[in-house]
PDB file of C-alpha atoms in Angstrom:
ATOM      1  CA  UNK A1203     -10.611 -12.403  24.603  1.00 72.00           C
ATOM      2  CA  UNK A1204      -7.445 -13.699  22.951  1.00 87.00           C
ATOM      3  CA  UNK A1205      -4.844 -11.442  21.394  1.00 83.00           C
ATOM      4  CA  UNK A1206      -5.552 -12.908  17.945  1.00 90.00           C
ATOM      5  CA  UNK A1207      -9.269 -12.189  18.290  1.00 93.00           C
ATOM      6  CA  UNK A1208      -8.474  -8.596  19.224  1.00 94.00           C
ATOM      7  CA  UNK A1209      -6.137  -8.248  16.239  1.00 94.00           C
ATOM      8  CA  UNK A1210      -8.776  -9.615  13.857  1.00 95.00           C
ATOM      9  CA  UNK A1211     -11.373  -7.228  15.271  1.00 95.00           C
ATOM     10  CA  UNK A1212      -9.010  -4.265  14.954  1.00 95.00           C
ATOM     11  CA  UNK A1213      -8.079  -5.256  11.399  1.00 95.00           C
ATOM     12  CA  UNK A1214     -11.744  -5.571  10.430  1.00 95.00           C
ATOM     13  CA  UNK A1215     -12.446  -2.132  11.915  1.00 95.00           C
ATOM     14  CA  UNK A1216      -9.483  -0.632  10.037  1.00 94.00           C
ATOM     15  CA  UNK A1217     -10.582  -2.040   6.686  1.00 94.00           C
ATOM     16  CA  UNK A1218     -14.315  -1.583   7.255  1.00 93.00           C
ATOM     17  CA  UNK A1219     -14.145   2.080   8.259  1.00 93.00           C
ATOM     18  CA  UNK A1220     -11.878   2.832   5.298  1.00 90.00           C
ATOM     19  CA  UNK A1221     -14.317   1.328   2.822  1.00 88.00           C
ATOM     20  CA  UNK A1222     -17.393   2.843   4.477  1.00 89.00           C
ATOM     21  CA  UNK A1223     -15.939   6.355   4.613  1.00 88.00           C
ATOM     22  CA  UNK A1224     -14.454   6.135   1.126  1.00 82.00           C
ATOM     23  CA  UNK A1225     -17.646   4.959  -0.570  1.00 78.00           C
ATOM     24  CA  UNK A1226     -21.204   4.708   0.886  1.00 82.00           C
ATOM     25  CA  UNK A1227     -20.705   7.238   3.710  1.00 80.00           C
ATOM     26  CA  UNK A1228     -18.478   9.712   1.902  1.00 83.00           C
ATOM     27  CA  UNK A1229     -21.209  11.914   0.409  1.00 82.00           C
ATOM     28  CA  UNK A1230     -23.154  11.985   3.672  1.00 87.00           C
ATOM     29  CA  UNK A1231     -20.060  12.928   5.673  1.00 86.00           C
ATOM     30  CA  UNK A1232     -18.957  15.590   3.183  1.00 84.00           C
ATOM     31  CA  UNK A1233     -22.418  17.175   3.235  1.00 85.00           C
ATOM     32  CA  UNK A1234     -22.400  17.209   7.044  1.00 84.00           C
ATOM     33  CA  UNK A1235     -18.775  18.174   7.669  1.00 84.00           C
ATOM     34  CA  UNK A1236     -17.521  19.775   4.458  1.00 85.00           C
ATOM     35  CA  UNK A1237     -14.457  18.563   2.535  1.00 82.00           C
ATOM     36  CA  UNK A1238     -11.958  19.638   5.209  1.00 85.00           C
ATOM     37  CA  UNK A1239     -14.074  18.274   8.034  1.00 88.00           C
ATOM     38  CA  UNK A1240     -14.468  14.978   6.205  1.00 85.00           C
ATOM     39  CA  UNK A1241     -10.714  14.766   5.622  1.00 85.00           C
ATOM     40  CA  UNK A1242     -10.096  15.416   9.304  1.00 89.00           C
ATOM     41  CA  UNK A1243     -12.631  12.812  10.443  1.00 88.00           C
ATOM     42  CA  UNK A1244     -11.294  10.279   7.944  1.00 89.00           C
ATOM     43  CA  UNK A1245      -7.756  10.825   9.214  1.00 90.00           C
ATOM     44  CA  UNK A1246      -8.721  10.530  12.881  1.00 93.00           C
ATOM     45  CA  UNK A1247     -10.733   7.333  12.405  1.00 93.00           C
ATOM     46  CA  UNK A1248      -7.967   5.833  10.261  1.00 92.00           C
ATOM     47  CA  UNK A1249      -5.290   6.628  12.842  1.00 93.00           C
ATOM     48  CA  UNK A1250      -7.392   5.294  15.715  1.00 95.00           C
ATOM     49  CA  UNK A1251      -8.223   1.992  14.016  1.00 95.00           C
ATOM     50  CA  UNK A1252      -4.662   1.581  12.729  1.00 93.00           C
ATOM     51  CA  UNK A1253      -3.353   2.331  16.232  1.00 94.00           C
ATOM     52  CA  UNK A1254      -5.730  -0.286  17.655  1.00 94.00           C
ATOM     53  CA  UNK A1255      -4.414  -2.817  15.164  1.00 93.00           C
ATOM     54  CA  UNK A1256      -0.766  -2.073  16.019  1.00 92.00           C
ATOM     55  CA  UNK A1257      -1.571  -2.145  19.746  1.00 94.00           C
ATOM     56  CA  UNK A1258      -3.232  -5.552  19.381  1.00 93.00           C
ATOM     57  CA  UNK A1259      -0.405  -7.051  17.332  1.00 92.00           C
ATOM     58  CA  UNK A1260       2.172  -7.821  20.101  1.00 91.00           C
ATOM     59  CA  UNK A1261      -0.297  -9.833  22.200  1.00 91.00           C
ATOM     60  CA  UNK A1262      -1.469 -11.769  19.140  1.00 91.00           C
ATOM     61  CA  UNK A1263       2.115 -12.376  18.076  1.00 89.00           C
ATOM     62  CA  UNK A1264       3.082 -13.668  21.519  1.00 89.00           C
ATOM     63  CA  UNK A1265       0.379 -16.356  21.356  1.00 87.00           C
ATOM     64  CA  UNK A1266       1.906 -18.106  18.324  1.00 80.00           C
ATOM     65  CA  UNK A1267       5.475 -17.153  17.491  1.00 81.00           C
ATOM     66  CA  UNK A1268       6.381 -20.174  15.359  1.00 85.00           C
ATOM     67  CA  UNK A1269       6.505 -19.315  11.610  1.00 85.00           C
ATOM     68  CA  UNK A1270       4.282 -21.465   9.430  1.00 87.00           C
ATOM     69  CA  UNK A1271       7.079 -21.955   6.893  1.00 89.00           C
ATOM     70  CA  UNK A1272      10.741 -21.117   6.353  1.00 89.00           C
ATOM     71  CA  UNK A1273      11.293 -18.584   3.597  1.00 86.00           C
ATOM     72  CA  UNK A1274      14.820 -19.834   3.016  1.00 87.00           C
ATOM     73  CA  UNK A1275      17.527 -17.953   1.146  1.00 86.00           C
ATOM     74  CA  UNK A1276      15.561 -17.683  -2.106  1.00 89.00           C
ATOM     75  CA  UNK A1277      12.526 -16.437  -0.258  1.00 90.00           C
ATOM     76  CA  UNK A1278      14.610 -13.641   1.226  1.00 89.00           C
ATOM     77  CA  UNK A1279      16.078 -12.791  -2.183  1.00 91.00           C
ATOM     78  CA  UNK A1280      12.599 -12.580  -3.759  1.00 93.00           C
ATOM     79  CA  UNK A1281      11.296 -10.558  -0.815  1.00 93.00           C
ATOM     80  CA  UNK A1282      14.242  -8.155  -1.007  1.00 93.00           C
ATOM     81  CA  UNK A1283      13.638  -7.486  -4.701  1.00 94.00           C
ATOM     82  CA  UNK A1284       9.887  -7.079  -4.186  1.00 96.00           C
ATOM     83  CA  UNK A1285      10.478  -4.605  -1.363  1.00 95.00           C
ATOM     84  CA  UNK A1286      12.773  -2.556  -3.588  1.00 96.00           C
ATOM     85  CA  UNK A1287      10.173  -2.590  -6.369  1.00 96.00           C
ATOM     86  CA  UNK A1288       7.433  -1.596  -3.946  1.00 96.00           C
ATOM     87  CA  UNK A1289       9.550   1.305  -2.673  1.00 96.00           C
ATOM     88  CA  UNK A1290      10.127   2.526  -6.234  1.00 96.00           C
ATOM     89  CA  UNK A1291       6.399   2.368  -6.995  1.00 96.00           C
ATOM     90  CA  UNK A1292       5.507   4.176  -3.766  1.00 95.00           C
ATOM     91  CA  UNK A1293       7.964   7.042  -4.213  1.00 95.00           C
ATOM     92  CA  UNK A1294       7.057   7.419  -7.882  1.00 94.00           C
ATOM     93  CA  UNK A1295       3.377   7.694  -6.918  1.00 92.00           C
ATOM     94  CA  UNK A1296       4.021  10.867  -4.919  1.00 89.00           C
ATOM     95  CA  UNK A1297       4.279  12.924  -8.102  1.00 84.00           C
ATOM     96  CA  UNK A1298       1.311  13.708 -10.357  1.00 77.00           C
ATOM     97  CA  UNK A1299      -0.968  11.043  -8.892  1.00 76.00           C
ATOM     98  CA  UNK A1300      -4.435  11.470 -10.488  1.00 74.00           C
ATOM     99  CA  UNK A1301      -5.997   9.152  -7.906  1.00 67.00           C
ATOM    100  CA  UNK A1302      -5.273  11.487  -4.995  1.00 66.00           C
ATOM    101  CA  UNK A1303      -8.185  13.736  -3.952  1.00 60.00           C
ATOM    102  CA  UNK A1304      -8.009  17.397  -4.961  1.00 57.00           C
ATOM    103  CA  UNK A1305     -10.700  19.320  -3.053  1.00 54.00           C
ATOM    104  CA  UNK A1306     -11.921  22.240  -5.134  1.00 55.00           C
ATOM    105  CA  UNK A1307      -9.763  21.239  -8.117  1.00 59.00           C
ATOM    106  CA  UNK A1308     -11.713  18.917 -10.412  1.00 62.00           C
ATOM    107  CA  UNK A1309      -9.620  16.860 -12.823  1.00 67.00           C
ATOM    108  CA  UNK A1310     -10.344  17.762 -16.439  1.00 69.00           C
ATOM    109  CA  UNK A1311      -7.547  15.815 -18.071  1.00 75.00           C
ATOM    110  CA  UNK A1312      -4.851  13.323 -17.105  1.00 79.00           C
ATOM    111  CA  UNK A1313      -1.405  13.341 -18.682  1.00 79.00           C
ATOM    112  CA  UNK A1314      -0.258  10.366 -20.696  1.00 84.00           C
ATOM    113  CA  UNK A1315       0.976   7.583 -18.370  1.00 85.00           C
ATOM    114  CA  UNK A1316       4.704   7.683 -17.749  1.00 87.00           C
ATOM    115  CA  UNK A1317       7.138   6.589 -15.078  1.00 89.00           C
ATOM    116  CA  UNK A1318       5.537   4.287 -12.508  1.00 93.00           C
ATOM    117  CA  UNK A1319       2.094   5.051 -13.974  1.00 93.00           C
ATOM    118  CA  UNK A1320       3.118   3.258 -17.149  1.00 92.00           C
ATOM    119  CA  UNK A1321       3.749   0.205 -14.938  1.00 95.00           C
ATOM    120  CA  UNK A1322       0.448   0.377 -13.012  1.00 95.00           C
ATOM    121  CA  UNK A1323      -2.162   3.072 -12.483  1.00 93.00           C
ATOM    122  CA  UNK A1324      -2.101   2.302  -8.746  1.00 94.00           C
ATOM    123  CA  UNK A1325       1.603   2.431  -7.822  1.00 95.00           C
ATOM    124  CA  UNK A1326       1.008   3.637  -4.249  1.00 94.00           C
ATOM    125  CA  UNK A1327      -1.463   0.849  -3.513  1.00 95.00           C
ATOM    126  CA  UNK A1328       0.853  -1.750  -5.013  1.00 97.00           C
ATOM    127  CA  UNK A1329       3.673  -0.338  -2.884  1.00 96.00           C
ATOM    128  CA  UNK A1330       1.610  -1.057   0.231  1.00 95.00           C
ATOM    129  CA  UNK A1331       0.514  -4.463  -1.076  1.00 97.00           C
ATOM    130  CA  UNK A1332       4.070  -5.520  -1.867  1.00 97.00           C
ATOM    131  CA  UNK A1333       5.169  -4.456   1.622  1.00 95.00           C
ATOM    132  CA  UNK A1334       2.495  -6.782   3.003  1.00 96.00           C
ATOM    133  CA  UNK A1335       3.407  -9.644   0.661  1.00 96.00           C
ATOM    134  CA  UNK A1336       7.076  -9.361   1.601  1.00 95.00           C
ATOM    135  CA  UNK A1337       6.303  -9.572   5.313  1.00 92.00           C
ATOM    136  CA  UNK A1338       4.067 -12.585   4.717  1.00 94.00           C
ATOM    137  CA  UNK A1339       6.920 -14.328   2.880  1.00 94.00           C
ATOM    138  CA  UNK A1340       9.681 -13.759   5.433  1.00 91.00           C
ATOM    139  CA  UNK A1341       7.721 -13.601   8.699  1.00 90.00           C
ATOM    140  CA  UNK A1342       4.772 -15.989   8.306  1.00 91.00           C
ATOM    141  CA  UNK A1343       3.500 -16.127  11.883  1.00 92.00           C
ATOM    142  CA  UNK A1344      -0.300 -16.139  12.311  1.00 93.00           C
ATOM    143  CA  UNK A1345      -0.385 -12.558  13.617  1.00 93.00           C
ATOM    144  CA  UNK A1346       1.920 -11.324  10.847  1.00 93.00           C
ATOM    145  CA  UNK A1347      -0.233 -12.998   8.201  1.00 95.00           C
ATOM    146  CA  UNK A1348      -3.383 -11.329   9.575  1.00 95.00           C
ATOM    147  CA  UNK A1349      -1.657  -7.942   9.488  1.00 94.00           C
ATOM    148  CA  UNK A1350      -0.202  -8.554   6.021  1.00 95.00           C
ATOM    149  CA  UNK A1351      -3.513  -9.763   4.592  1.00 95.00           C
ATOM    150  CA  UNK A1352      -5.271  -6.705   6.023  1.00 95.00           C
ATOM    151  CA  UNK A1353      -2.872  -4.265   4.378  1.00 95.00           C
ATOM    152  CA  UNK A1354      -2.816  -6.088   1.027  1.00 96.00           C
ATOM    153  CA  UNK A1355      -6.608  -6.490   0.962  1.00 95.00           C
ATOM    154  CA  UNK A1356      -7.207  -2.843   1.797  1.00 93.00           C
ATOM    155  CA  UNK A1357      -4.692  -1.700  -0.827  1.00 94.00           C
ATOM    156  CA  UNK A1358      -5.804  -3.853  -3.763  1.00 95.00           C
ATOM    157  CA  UNK A1359      -9.546  -4.024  -3.167  1.00 93.00           C
ATOM    158  CA  UNK A1360      -9.453  -0.324  -2.350  1.00 91.00           C
ATOM    159  CA  UNK A1361      -7.688   0.338  -5.657  1.00 92.00           C
ATOM    160  CA  UNK A1362     -10.335  -1.617  -7.567  1.00 92.00           C
ATOM    161  CA  UNK A1363     -13.144   0.295  -5.836  1.00 89.00           C
ATOM    162  CA  UNK A1364     -11.297   3.529  -6.512  1.00 87.00           C
ATOM    163  CA  UNK A1365     -11.424   2.796 -10.245  1.00 89.00           C
ATOM    164  CA  UNK A1366     -15.198   2.565 -10.091  1.00 87.00           C
ATOM    165  CA  UNK A1367     -15.550   5.707  -7.996  1.00 85.00           C
ATOM    166  CA  UNK A1368     -13.253   7.725 -10.264  1.00 83.00           C
ATOM    167  CA  UNK A1369     -15.075   6.516 -13.360  1.00 85.00           C
ATOM    168  CA  UNK A1370     -18.368   7.704 -11.852  1.00 82.00           C
ATOM    169  CA  UNK A1371     -16.891  11.085 -10.884  1.00 79.00           C
ATOM    170  CA  UNK A1372     -14.733  11.795 -13.935  1.00 80.00           C
ATOM    171  CA  UNK A1373     -16.484   9.819 -16.649  1.00 86.00           C
ATOM    172  CA  UNK A1374     -14.633   9.588 -19.938  1.00 86.00           C
ATOM    173  CA  UNK A1375     -11.509  11.253 -18.511  1.00 85.00           C
ATOM    174  CA  UNK A1376     -10.925   8.330 -16.149  1.00 86.00           C
ATOM    175  CA  UNK A1377     -12.095   5.648 -18.577  1.00 88.00           C
ATOM    176  CA  UNK A1378      -9.592   6.951 -21.127  1.00 88.00           C
ATOM    177  CA  UNK A1379      -6.867   6.797 -18.454  1.00 86.00           C
ATOM    178  CA  UNK A1380      -7.861   3.227 -17.583  1.00 89.00           C
ATOM    179  CA  UNK A1381      -7.648   2.176 -21.216  1.00 89.00           C
ATOM    180  CA  UNK A1382      -4.027   3.359 -21.354  1.00 89.00           C
ATOM    181  CA  UNK A1383      -2.903   1.850 -18.039  1.00 92.00           C
ATOM    182  CA  UNK A1384      -2.904  -1.462 -16.206  1.00 94.00           C
ATOM    183  CA  UNK A1385      -4.184  -2.449 -12.775  1.00 94.00           C
ATOM    184  CA  UNK A1386      -1.625  -5.255 -12.421  1.00 95.00           C
ATOM    185  CA  UNK A1387       2.022  -4.113 -12.734  1.00 95.00           C
ATOM    186  CA  UNK A1388       3.382  -4.656 -16.252  1.00 94.00           C
ATOM    187  CA  UNK A1389      -0.032  -5.720 -17.485  1.00 92.00           C
ATOM    188  CA  UNK A1390       0.563  -3.666 -20.636  1.00 88.00           C
ATOM    189  CA  UNK A1391       4.155  -4.786 -21.189  1.00 88.00           C
ATOM    190  CA  UNK A1392       7.480  -3.911 -19.618  1.00 88.00           C
ATOM    191  CA  UNK A1393       7.946  -0.235 -18.812  1.00 86.00           C
ATOM    192  CA  UNK A1394      10.644   1.538 -16.844  1.00 87.00           C
ATOM    193  CA  UNK A1395      10.139   3.792 -13.843  1.00 88.00           C
ATOM    194  CA  UNK A1396      11.497   7.320 -14.104  1.00 91.00           C
ATOM    195  CA  UNK A1397      14.754   8.495 -12.508  1.00 93.00           C
ATOM    196  CA  UNK A1398      12.979  10.176  -9.585  1.00 94.00           C
ATOM    197  CA  UNK A1399      11.191   6.951  -8.617  1.00 94.00           C
ATOM    198  CA  UNK A1400      14.283   4.785  -9.082  1.00 95.00           C
ATOM    199  CA  UNK A1401      16.599   7.030  -7.064  1.00 96.00           C
ATOM    200  CA  UNK A1402      14.251   8.005  -4.238  1.00 96.00           C
ATOM    201  CA  UNK A1403      12.728   4.524  -4.084  1.00 96.00           C
ATOM    202  CA  UNK A1404      16.169   2.940  -3.775  1.00 96.00           C
ATOM    203  CA  UNK A1405      17.155   5.411  -1.033  1.00 96.00           C
ATOM    204  CA  UNK A1406      13.930   4.686   0.880  1.00 95.00           C
ATOM    205  CA  UNK A1407      14.459   0.937   0.496  1.00 94.00           C
ATOM    206  CA  UNK A1408      18.061   1.085   1.733  1.00 94.00           C
ATOM    207  CA  UNK A1409      17.220   3.389   4.638  1.00 94.00           C
ATOM    208  CA  UNK A1410      14.105   1.498   5.768  1.00 92.00           C
ATOM    209  CA  UNK A1411      15.704  -1.948   5.590  1.00 91.00           C
ATOM    210  CA  UNK A1412      18.800  -0.699   7.423  1.00 91.00           C
ATOM    211  CA  UNK A1413      16.626   0.873  10.134  1.00 91.00           C
ATOM    212  CA  UNK A1414      14.750  -2.430  10.474  1.00 86.00           C
ATOM    213  CA  UNK A1415      17.898  -4.067  11.850  1.00 84.00           C
ATOM    214  CA  UNK A1416      19.258  -0.980  13.591  1.00 85.00           C
ATOM    215  CA  UNK A1417      16.085  -0.667  15.684  1.00 82.00           C
ATOM    216  CA  UNK A1418      16.489  -4.196  16.994  1.00 79.00           C
ATOM    217  CA  UNK A1419      14.302  -6.089  14.549  1.00 80.00           C
ATOM    218  CA  UNK A1420      15.494  -8.816  12.215  1.00 81.00           C
ATOM    219  CA  UNK A1421      17.965  -7.528   9.577  1.00 84.00           C
ATOM    220  CA  UNK A1422      16.157  -6.907   6.306  1.00 83.00           C
ATOM    221  CA  UNK A1423      16.912  -6.213   2.654  1.00 82.00           C
ATOM    222  CA  UNK A1424      20.484  -6.500   1.518  1.00 85.00           C
ATOM    223  CA  UNK A1425      21.610  -6.051   5.136  1.00 84.00           C
ATOM    224  CA  UNK A1426      20.223  -9.519   5.910  1.00 81.00           C
ATOM    225  CA  UNK A1427      22.943 -11.028   3.709  1.00 78.00           C
ATOM    226  CA  UNK A1428      25.841  -9.420   5.553  1.00 73.00           C
ATOM    227  CA  UNK A1429      27.425 -10.724   8.719  1.00 56.00           C
TER     228      UNK A1429
END
């Protein structure tokens, strides 16, 4: 079995188990294991399949190391800005996220959208998707594209399925929230992130891109333009 075949299998398992446990199997698993047991099983399966995918990546990458295109200087500039934006969305999503599960605490109302939620109702998922898009732009090897597509697909299709699940669970509360927000960033006009998201997102972006080069990988972010 080739490394690429193994990576594709691991990626399919990662995505497939996420969707199965999040939707058709969720009720069955919760009834059998309880909310905490389900959360534990979900976490274990997710870590195992993600670990399999990461383990399979080096062998797949070694089989075809030549990038399919050259991002060029403008590609790196676009990728750098997208990574910053994704970091802002991700950090902003850590506060008052109505999409996160709250066992034993049913949602009865959702505050008016503000901060990153006025940009998109799925800022965390778009943070992951933008990370994947950025890596596809600047490191377009076959293995990297499989990994990037997997993350972006899971994030964005998962977000769309989450809308349907939340609408079924919360009814008018979620439908009202959907009517005030956008799936695609800035789909309801230009809005600004809040100070918390901008500051912490910028710190995360600077730290993560610096660490990318410091750990021996290709320099990333603004650090790629120095030296």
